[in-house]
Amino acid sequence: KEKHKILHRLLQNST
Amino acid sequence: SHLLLTEPAPLAANQDNSTNDSSLRILLTLCDLLNRELLVLIGWAKQIPGFSGLLLVDQMSLLQSGWMEALLVGVAWRSQGAGGDELVFAGNLRLDEAQCRATGLADLYEALRHLMAKYRAMKLSPEEVVTLKAMALANSDADPVDCPDSVQRFQDGLHEALQDYESSRREQRRAGRLLMTLPLLRQTADRAVQAFLRLHRHHRVPIHKLLLEMLDAKA
């Protein structure tokens, strides 16, 4: 998951 | 109608001025555009009915597999209206065959023209375009998927919407015909991914972090 941290963060943002 | 409402407005390209090399300038402009389109695409995905209910890992898998297909549906659709032989990445970023060849995107050009010809012959409606885009994401064959049942329900919802829409137009065969265009879309997206990876790895074209992360996920 560390490799895909930007996508992970963007999906977690609620908006 | 929900997909039509959530369809994002097309982005404009920000012309790169950092180099005198005109081919590199086009590529940098294109990569910046794609990077911003990806950001918008991720926001858009969350608004497709059923997507946000998926496990976070599955949302990631679907996007990592299907992002280029979803973006290319947009490019093919925008290029339909344009006469001639241009690929319309944005209203202010139209590339013809010669420009694509000069920038190392000849292969992508050829593949996208093939896809566009198919869509053009079918005379897609906006409703069909937005549904196809969502289906490309839902049907991206991500592997592994942690909760296949939820992904299946997500796909079923979109399939049902497409069938309802085509029934309302009394076009019984249309949904099937549209689904039969998905393999060509997959093929085109694979070639696009390979083209950008090649540019980055062999020609050292700098690529923004998000776009690179998504390309690497498909490498």
Short mmCIF file of C-alpha atoms in Angstrom, two decimals:
data_model
loop_
_atom_site.label_atom_id
_atom_site.label_comp_id
_atom_site.label_asym_id
_atom_site.label_seq_id
_atom_site.Cartn_x
_atom_site.Cartn_y
_atom_site.Cartn_z
CA LYS A 1 0.00 0.00 0.00
CA GLU A 2 2.92 2.33 0.68
CA LYS A 3 3.51 2.36 -3.08
CA HIS A 4 0.07 3.79 -3.76
CA LYS A 5 -0.06 6.39 -1.05
CA ILE A 6 -1.42 9.29 -3.12
CA LEU A 7 -4.41 7.32 -4.41
CA HIS A 8 -5.04 5.98 -0.92
CA ARG A 9 -5.04 9.46 0.56
CA LEU A 10 -7.31 10.87 -2.17
CA LEU A 11 -9.87 8.12 -1.68
CA GLN A 12 -9.89 8.61 2.07
CA ASN A 13 -10.64 12.32 1.75
CA SER A 14 -14.37 12.71 2.13
CA THR A 15 -14.84 15.25 -0.65
CA SER B 1 -29.20 10.89 -15.09
CA HIS B 2 -27.03 10.77 -11.97
CA LEU B 3 -23.96 10.02 -14.11
CA LEU B 4 -24.81 12.88 -16.46
CA LEU B 5 -25.02 15.25 -13.51
CA THR B 6 -21.74 14.14 -11.98
CA GLU B 7 -19.79 14.22 -15.23
CA PRO B 8 -17.00 16.75 -14.61
CA ALA B 9 -16.52 19.77 -16.87
CA PRO B 10 -13.66 19.25 -19.34
CA LEU B 11 -10.28 20.56 -18.18
CA ALA B 12 -8.13 22.95 -20.15
CA ALA B 13 -4.45 22.27 -20.72
CA ASN B 14 -1.86 24.53 -19.09
CA GLN B 15 0.73 25.14 -21.79
CA ASP B 16 4.20 24.23 -20.60
CA ASN B 17 6.84 26.90 -21.22
CA SER B 18 9.79 25.33 -19.46
CA THR B 19 11.62 24.15 -22.58
CA ASN B 20 12.32 25.19 -26.16
CA ASP B 21 11.93 21.63 -27.36
CA SER B 22 8.44 21.74 -28.90
CA SER B 23 7.84 17.96 -28.70
CA LEU B 24 8.86 17.86 -25.07
CA ARG B 25 6.67 20.90 -24.41
CA ILE B 26 3.66 19.02 -25.83
CA LEU B 27 4.44 15.95 -23.73
CA LEU B 28 4.86 17.97 -20.53
CA THR B 29 1.60 19.78 -21.22
CA LEU B 30 -0.15 16.46 -21.88
CA CYS B 31 1.24 14.76 -18.77
CA ASP B 32 0.22 17.71 -16.60
CA LEU B 33 -3.28 17.53 -18.07
CA LEU B 34 -3.51 13.78 -17.48
CA ASN B 35 -2.33 14.19 -13.91
CA ARG B 36 -5.07 16.73 -13.20
CA GLU B 37 -7.63 14.59 -15.03
CA LEU B 38 -6.71 11.72 -12.74
CA LEU B 39 -7.41 13.86 -9.70
CA VAL B 40 -10.82 14.74 -11.11
CA LEU B 41 -11.45 11.10 -12.08
CA ILE B 42 -10.87 9.90 -8.52
CA GLY B 43 -13.36 12.47 -7.23
CA TRP B 44 -15.80 11.44 -9.96
CA ALA B 45 -15.49 7.73 -9.13
CA LYS B 46 -16.64 8.40 -5.57
CA GLN B 47 -19.87 9.81 -6.93
CA ILE B 48 -20.79 6.77 -9.04
CA PRO B 49 -23.62 5.02 -7.21
CA GLY B 50 -22.17 2.04 -5.38
CA PHE B 51 -18.51 2.94 -5.62
CA SER B 52 -18.06 4.50 -2.20
CA GLY B 53 -19.71 1.48 -0.60
CA LEU B 54 -16.88 -0.75 -1.81
CA LEU B 55 -13.95 -1.61 0.44
CA LEU B 56 -11.19 0.98 0.19
CA VAL B 57 -8.77 -1.65 -1.14
CA ASP B 58 -11.24 -2.57 -3.89
CA GLN B 59 -11.83 1.09 -4.78
CA MET B 60 -8.07 1.37 -5.18
CA SER B 61 -7.82 -1.80 -7.27
CA LEU B 62 -10.59 -0.73 -9.65
CA LEU B 63 -9.07 2.70 -10.15
CA GLN B 64 -5.57 1.32 -10.59
CA SER B 65 -6.83 -1.03 -13.29
CA GLY B 66 -9.42 1.10 -15.05
CA TRP B 67 -8.28 4.71 -14.84
CA MET B 68 -6.78 4.92 -18.34
CA GLU B 69 -9.84 3.30 -19.92
CA ALA B 70 -12.11 5.83 -18.20
CA LEU B 71 -9.90 8.73 -19.31
CA LEU B 72 -9.74 7.50 -22.89
CA VAL B 73 -13.53 7.30 -23.16
CA GLY B 74 -13.40 11.06 -22.52
CA VAL B 75 -10.69 11.68 -25.12
CA ALA B 76 -12.49 9.59 -27.75
CA TRP B 77 -15.76 11.39 -27.02
CA ARG B 78 -14.22 14.87 -27.22
CA SER B 79 -12.45 13.94 -30.46
CA GLN B 80 -15.72 12.84 -32.13
CA GLY B 81 -16.93 16.37 -32.70
CA ALA B 82 -13.61 17.51 -34.09
CA GLY B 83 -13.44 16.94 -37.80
CA GLY B 84 -10.14 15.96 -39.31
CA ASP B 85 -7.70 13.65 -37.68
CA GLU B 86 -6.99 15.25 -34.32
CA LEU B 87 -7.04 13.73 -30.88
CA VAL B 88 -8.73 16.23 -28.57
CA PHE B 89 -7.11 15.81 -25.15
CA ALA B 90 -8.52 19.23 -24.21
CA GLY B 91 -10.18 22.07 -26.07
CA ASN B 92 -6.76 23.73 -26.25
CA LEU B 93 -4.69 20.55 -26.66
CA ARG B 94 -5.42 18.89 -29.99
CA LEU B 95 -2.77 16.63 -31.47
CA ASP B 96 -2.71 15.49 -35.07
CA GLU B 97 -0.92 12.46 -36.42
CA ALA B 98 2.34 14.30 -37.16
CA GLN B 99 2.49 15.76 -33.65
CA CYS B 100 1.80 12.38 -32.10
CA ARG B 101 4.52 10.81 -34.18
CA ALA B 102 6.99 13.54 -33.21
CA THR B 103 6.26 13.04 -29.53
CA GLY B 104 6.56 9.25 -29.52
CA LEU B 105 2.81 8.72 -29.37
CA ALA B 106 2.29 7.30 -32.86
CA ASP B 107 1.17 3.97 -31.46
CA LEU B 108 -1.33 5.62 -29.14
CA TYR B 109 -2.61 7.77 -31.99
CA GLU B 110 -3.33 4.78 -34.17
CA ALA B 111 -5.06 2.88 -31.37
CA LEU B 112 -7.20 5.84 -30.36
CA ARG B 113 -8.26 6.55 -33.95
CA HIS B 114 -9.45 2.97 -34.20
CA LEU B 115 -11.49 3.32 -31.01
CA MET B 116 -12.89 6.66 -32.14
CA ALA B 117 -13.95 5.28 -35.50
CA LYS B 118 -15.88 2.58 -33.70
CA TYR B 119 -17.60 5.03 -31.34
CA ARG B 120 -18.32 7.43 -34.19
CA ALA B 121 -19.98 4.73 -36.25
CA MET B 122 -22.18 3.89 -33.26
CA LYS B 123 -23.19 7.53 -32.73
CA LEU B 124 -22.97 7.33 -28.96
CA SER B 125 -25.30 9.48 -26.89
CA PRO B 126 -24.00 11.39 -23.82
CA GLU B 127 -25.91 8.91 -21.63
CA GLU B 128 -24.04 6.03 -23.23
CA VAL B 129 -20.68 7.75 -22.90
CA VAL B 130 -20.99 8.38 -19.16
CA THR B 131 -22.26 4.84 -18.55
CA LEU B 132 -19.48 3.33 -20.63
CA LYS B 133 -16.95 5.33 -18.64
CA ALA B 134 -18.34 4.09 -15.33
CA MET B 135 -18.50 0.53 -16.66
CA ALA B 136 -14.88 0.67 -17.77
CA LEU B 137 -13.99 1.35 -14.15
CA ALA B 138 -16.37 -1.22 -12.67
CA ASN B 139 -15.35 -3.90 -15.16
CA SER B 140 -11.61 -3.29 -14.99
CA ASP B 141 -10.88 -6.89 -13.92
CA ALA B 142 -8.79 -5.81 -10.99
CA ASP B 143 -7.11 -8.71 -9.31
CA PRO B 144 -7.38 -9.52 -6.51
CA VAL B 145 -10.63 -7.98 -5.33
CA ASP B 146 -11.34 -8.41 -1.62
CA CYS B 147 -15.12 -8.38 -1.85
CA PRO B 148 -16.16 -9.72 -5.29
CA ASP B 149 -19.86 -9.67 -4.36
CA SER B 150 -19.88 -5.90 -3.81
CA VAL B 151 -17.96 -5.31 -7.03
CA GLN B 152 -20.47 -7.54 -8.83
CA ARG B 153 -23.39 -5.54 -7.41
CA PHE B 154 -21.65 -2.34 -8.48
CA GLN B 155 -21.35 -3.72 -12.04
CA ASP B 156 -24.93 -4.98 -12.04
CA GLY B 157 -26.26 -1.54 -11.08
CA LEU B 158 -24.52 0.07 -14.04
CA HIS B 159 -25.53 -2.70 -16.41
CA GLU B 160 -29.14 -2.34 -15.33
CA ALA B 161 -29.01 1.41 -15.86
CA LEU B 162 -27.68 0.90 -19.38
CA GLN B 163 -30.33 -1.68 -20.19
CA ASP B 164 -33.11 0.53 -18.81
CA TYR B 165 -31.85 3.43 -20.87
CA GLU B 166 -31.68 1.41 -24.08
CA SER B 167 -35.10 -0.13 -23.46
CA SER B 168 -36.55 3.35 -23.06
CA ARG B 169 -35.17 4.14 -26.52
CA ARG B 170 -36.44 0.81 -27.86
CA GLU B 171 -32.88 -0.17 -28.75
CA GLN B 172 -32.77 -3.74 -27.56
CA ARG B 173 -29.41 -4.66 -29.05
CA ARG B 174 -27.59 -1.50 -28.12
CA ALA B 175 -26.47 -2.44 -24.58
CA GLY B 176 -24.81 -5.58 -25.88
CA ARG B 177 -23.16 -3.69 -28.69
CA LEU B 178 -21.74 -1.19 -26.25
CA LEU B 179 -20.38 -3.92 -23.99
CA MET B 180 -18.72 -5.44 -27.04
CA THR B 181 -16.66 -2.26 -27.45
CA LEU B 182 -15.01 -2.74 -24.05
CA PRO B 183 -12.25 -5.09 -25.28
CA LEU B 184 -11.04 -2.49 -27.78
CA LEU B 185 -11.09 0.14 -25.04
CA ARG B 186 -8.99 -2.14 -22.80
CA GLN B 187 -6.54 -2.75 -25.62
CA THR B 188 -6.26 0.96 -26.38
CA ALA B 189 -5.69 1.82 -22.72
CA ASP B 190 -2.94 -0.79 -22.44
CA ARG B 191 -1.16 0.75 -25.39
CA ALA B 192 -1.54 4.21 -23.88
CA VAL B 193 -0.05 3.06 -20.56
CA GLN B 194 2.88 1.43 -22.38
CA ALA B 195 3.47 4.60 -24.39
CA PHE B 196 3.69 6.81 -21.30
CA LEU B 197 5.84 4.33 -19.38
CA ARG B 198 8.20 4.16 -22.35
CA LEU B 199 8.43 7.94 -22.53
CA HIS B 200 9.23 8.12 -18.84
CA ARG B 201 11.67 5.22 -18.63
CA HIS B 202 13.52 5.46 -21.92
CA HIS B 203 13.21 9.12 -22.75
CA ARG B 204 13.17 10.42 -19.20
CA VAL B 205 10.09 12.56 -19.65
CA PRO B 206 9.28 13.78 -16.14
CA ILE B 207 5.85 12.68 -14.93
CA HIS B 208 3.85 14.02 -11.99
CA LYS B 209 3.63 11.88 -8.87
CA LEU B 210 0.00 10.76 -9.06
CA LEU B 211 0.18 9.90 -12.77
CA LEU B 212 3.43 8.02 -12.20
CA GLU B 213 1.95 6.13 -9.27
CA MET B 214 -1.01 5.05 -11.42
CA LEU B 215 1.23 4.10 -14.36
CA ASP B 216 3.48 2.09 -12.05
CA ALA B 217 0.44 0.23 -10.72
CA LYS B 218 -0.12 -1.03 -14.27
CA ALA B 219 3.53 -1.69 -15.09
#
